[in-house]
PDB file of C-alpha atoms in Angstrom:
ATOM      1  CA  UNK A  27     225.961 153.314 117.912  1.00 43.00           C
ATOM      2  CA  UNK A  28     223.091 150.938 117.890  1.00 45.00           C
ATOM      3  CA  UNK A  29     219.347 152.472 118.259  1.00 44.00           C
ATOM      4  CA  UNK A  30     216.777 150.900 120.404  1.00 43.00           C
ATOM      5  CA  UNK A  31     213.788 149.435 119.124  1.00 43.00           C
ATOM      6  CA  UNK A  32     210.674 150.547 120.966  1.00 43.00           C
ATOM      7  CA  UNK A  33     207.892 147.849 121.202  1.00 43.00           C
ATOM      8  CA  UNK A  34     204.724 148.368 119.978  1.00 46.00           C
ATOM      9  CA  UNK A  35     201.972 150.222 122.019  1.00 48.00           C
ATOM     10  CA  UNK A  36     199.769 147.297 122.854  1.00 47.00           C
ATOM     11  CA  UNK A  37     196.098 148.031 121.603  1.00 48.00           C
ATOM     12  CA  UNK A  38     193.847 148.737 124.772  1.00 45.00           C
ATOM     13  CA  UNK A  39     190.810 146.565 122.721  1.00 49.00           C
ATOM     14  CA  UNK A  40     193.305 143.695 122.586  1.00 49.00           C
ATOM     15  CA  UNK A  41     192.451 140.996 124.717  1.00 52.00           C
ATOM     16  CA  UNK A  42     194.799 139.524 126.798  1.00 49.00           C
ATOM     17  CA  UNK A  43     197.145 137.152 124.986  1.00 58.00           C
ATOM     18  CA  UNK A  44     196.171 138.240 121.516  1.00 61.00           C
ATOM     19  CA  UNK A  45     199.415 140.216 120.935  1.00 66.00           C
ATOM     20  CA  UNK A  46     201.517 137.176 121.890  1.00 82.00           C
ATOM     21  CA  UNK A  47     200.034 135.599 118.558  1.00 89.00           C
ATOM     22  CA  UNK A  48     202.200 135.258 115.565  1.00 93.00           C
ATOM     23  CA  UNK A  49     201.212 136.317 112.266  1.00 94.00           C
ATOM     24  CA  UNK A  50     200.209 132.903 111.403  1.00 94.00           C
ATOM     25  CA  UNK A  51     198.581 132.301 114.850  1.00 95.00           C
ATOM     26  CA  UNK A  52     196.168 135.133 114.669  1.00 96.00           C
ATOM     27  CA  UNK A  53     195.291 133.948 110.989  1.00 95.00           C
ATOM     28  CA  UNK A  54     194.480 130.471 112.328  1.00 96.00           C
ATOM     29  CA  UNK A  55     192.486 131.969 115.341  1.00 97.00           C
ATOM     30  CA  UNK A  56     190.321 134.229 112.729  1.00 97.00           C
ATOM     31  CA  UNK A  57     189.693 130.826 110.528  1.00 97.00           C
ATOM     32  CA  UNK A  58     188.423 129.136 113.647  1.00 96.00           C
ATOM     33  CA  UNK A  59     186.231 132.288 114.462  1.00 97.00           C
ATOM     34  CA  UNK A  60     185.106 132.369 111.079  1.00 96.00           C
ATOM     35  CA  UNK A  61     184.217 128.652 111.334  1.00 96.00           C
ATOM     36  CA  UNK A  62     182.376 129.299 114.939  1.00 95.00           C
ATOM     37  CA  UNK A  63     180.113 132.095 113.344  1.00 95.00           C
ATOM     38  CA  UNK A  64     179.376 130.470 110.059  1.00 94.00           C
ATOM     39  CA  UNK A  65     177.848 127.623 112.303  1.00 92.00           C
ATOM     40  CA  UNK A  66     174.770 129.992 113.659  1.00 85.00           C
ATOM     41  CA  UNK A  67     174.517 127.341 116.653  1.00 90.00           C
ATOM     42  CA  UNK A  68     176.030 130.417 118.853  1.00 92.00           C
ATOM     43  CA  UNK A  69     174.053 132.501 121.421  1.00 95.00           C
ATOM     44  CA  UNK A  70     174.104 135.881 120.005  1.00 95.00           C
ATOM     45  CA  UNK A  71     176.088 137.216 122.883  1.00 96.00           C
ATOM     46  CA  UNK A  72     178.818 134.693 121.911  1.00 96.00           C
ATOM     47  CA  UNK A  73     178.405 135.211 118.418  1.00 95.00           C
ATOM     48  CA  UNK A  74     178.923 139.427 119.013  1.00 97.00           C
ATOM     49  CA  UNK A  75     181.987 138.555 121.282  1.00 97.00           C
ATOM     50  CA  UNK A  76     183.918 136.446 118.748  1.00 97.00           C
ATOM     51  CA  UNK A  77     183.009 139.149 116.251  1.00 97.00           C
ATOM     52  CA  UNK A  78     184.919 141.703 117.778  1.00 98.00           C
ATOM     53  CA  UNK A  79     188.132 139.746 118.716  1.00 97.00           C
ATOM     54  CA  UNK A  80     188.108 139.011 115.169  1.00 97.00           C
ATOM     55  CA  UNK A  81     188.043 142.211 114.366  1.00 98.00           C
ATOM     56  CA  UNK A  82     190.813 143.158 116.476  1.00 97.00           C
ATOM     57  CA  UNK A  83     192.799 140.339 115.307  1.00 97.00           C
ATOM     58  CA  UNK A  84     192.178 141.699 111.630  1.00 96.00           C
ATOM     59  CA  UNK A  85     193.558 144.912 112.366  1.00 96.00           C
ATOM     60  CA  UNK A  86     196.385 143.734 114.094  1.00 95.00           C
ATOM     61  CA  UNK A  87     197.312 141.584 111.447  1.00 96.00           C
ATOM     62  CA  UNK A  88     196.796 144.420 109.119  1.00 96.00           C
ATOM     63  CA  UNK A  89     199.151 146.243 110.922  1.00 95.00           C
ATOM     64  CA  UNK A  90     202.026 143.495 110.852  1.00 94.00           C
ATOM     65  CA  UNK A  91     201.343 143.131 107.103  1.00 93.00           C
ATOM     66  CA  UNK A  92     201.677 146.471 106.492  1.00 93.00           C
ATOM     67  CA  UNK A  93     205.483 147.237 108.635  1.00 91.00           C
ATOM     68  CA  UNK A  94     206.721 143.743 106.702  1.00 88.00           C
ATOM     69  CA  UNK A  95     205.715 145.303 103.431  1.00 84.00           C
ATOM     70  CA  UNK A  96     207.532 148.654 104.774  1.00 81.00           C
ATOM     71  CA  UNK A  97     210.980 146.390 105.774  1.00 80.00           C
ATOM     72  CA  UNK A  98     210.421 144.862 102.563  1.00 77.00           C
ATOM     73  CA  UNK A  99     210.571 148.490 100.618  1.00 71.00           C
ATOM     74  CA  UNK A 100     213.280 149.112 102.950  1.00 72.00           C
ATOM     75  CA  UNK A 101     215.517 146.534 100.812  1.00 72.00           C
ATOM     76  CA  UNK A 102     218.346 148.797  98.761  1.00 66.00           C
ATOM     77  CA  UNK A 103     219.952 146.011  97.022  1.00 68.00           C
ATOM     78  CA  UNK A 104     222.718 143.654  97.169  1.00 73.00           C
ATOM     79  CA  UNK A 105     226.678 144.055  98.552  1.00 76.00           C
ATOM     80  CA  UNK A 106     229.251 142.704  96.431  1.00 81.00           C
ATOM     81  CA  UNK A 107     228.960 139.552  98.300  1.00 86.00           C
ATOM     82  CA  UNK A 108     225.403 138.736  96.875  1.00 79.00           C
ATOM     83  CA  UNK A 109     224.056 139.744 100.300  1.00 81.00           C
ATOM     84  CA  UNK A 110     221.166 141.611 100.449  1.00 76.00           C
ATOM     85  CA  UNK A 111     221.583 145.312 102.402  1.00 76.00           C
ATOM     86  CA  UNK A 112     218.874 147.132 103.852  1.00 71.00           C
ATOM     87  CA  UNK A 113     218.145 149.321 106.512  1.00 69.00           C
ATOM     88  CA  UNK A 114     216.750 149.425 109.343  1.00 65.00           C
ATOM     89  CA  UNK A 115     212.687 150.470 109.432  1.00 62.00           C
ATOM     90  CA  UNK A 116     212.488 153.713 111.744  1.00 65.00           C
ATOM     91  CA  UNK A 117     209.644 153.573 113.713  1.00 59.00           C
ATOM     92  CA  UNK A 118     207.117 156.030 113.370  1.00 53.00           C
TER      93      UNK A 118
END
């Protein structure tokens, strides 16, 4: 019998669109962020705002680190085909 996966609760801080991001996305967002604030040619306002979606794209990356390195414990070993086996990641 196959279980369903339940999507993840979306974050009430997120801002729209920020959950759509891949991984990698999100990473390249905080670099530009980074970038923005390291410039100091920002109002302050501006400067606080991209502060806090960088935040929140921090933890949420975080977060996705941290359930790949749980899928990646997951792992059990190989089948006599080579393949690896694992199981599936219960969520919590």
């Amino acid at each position: 019998m196959a279980t369903r996966r339940e999507q993840p609760k979306a974050d009430p801080e997120q801002a729209p669109g920020e959950s759509d991001l891949s991984f990698e996305g999100a990473i390249s967002r905080l670099d530009a962020i980074v970038e923005q604030l390291e410039s100091a040619e920002l109002p302050l306002d501006e400067s606080l705002a991209l502060f806090e979606e960088g935040v929140r794209l921090m933890r949420t990356s975080k977060a996705r680190l941290e359930r790949a390195e749980q899928r990646v414990e997951k792992l059990l070993g190989y089948d006599r085909h080579g393949d690896p086996v694992s199981e599936p990641l219960e969520d919590s």
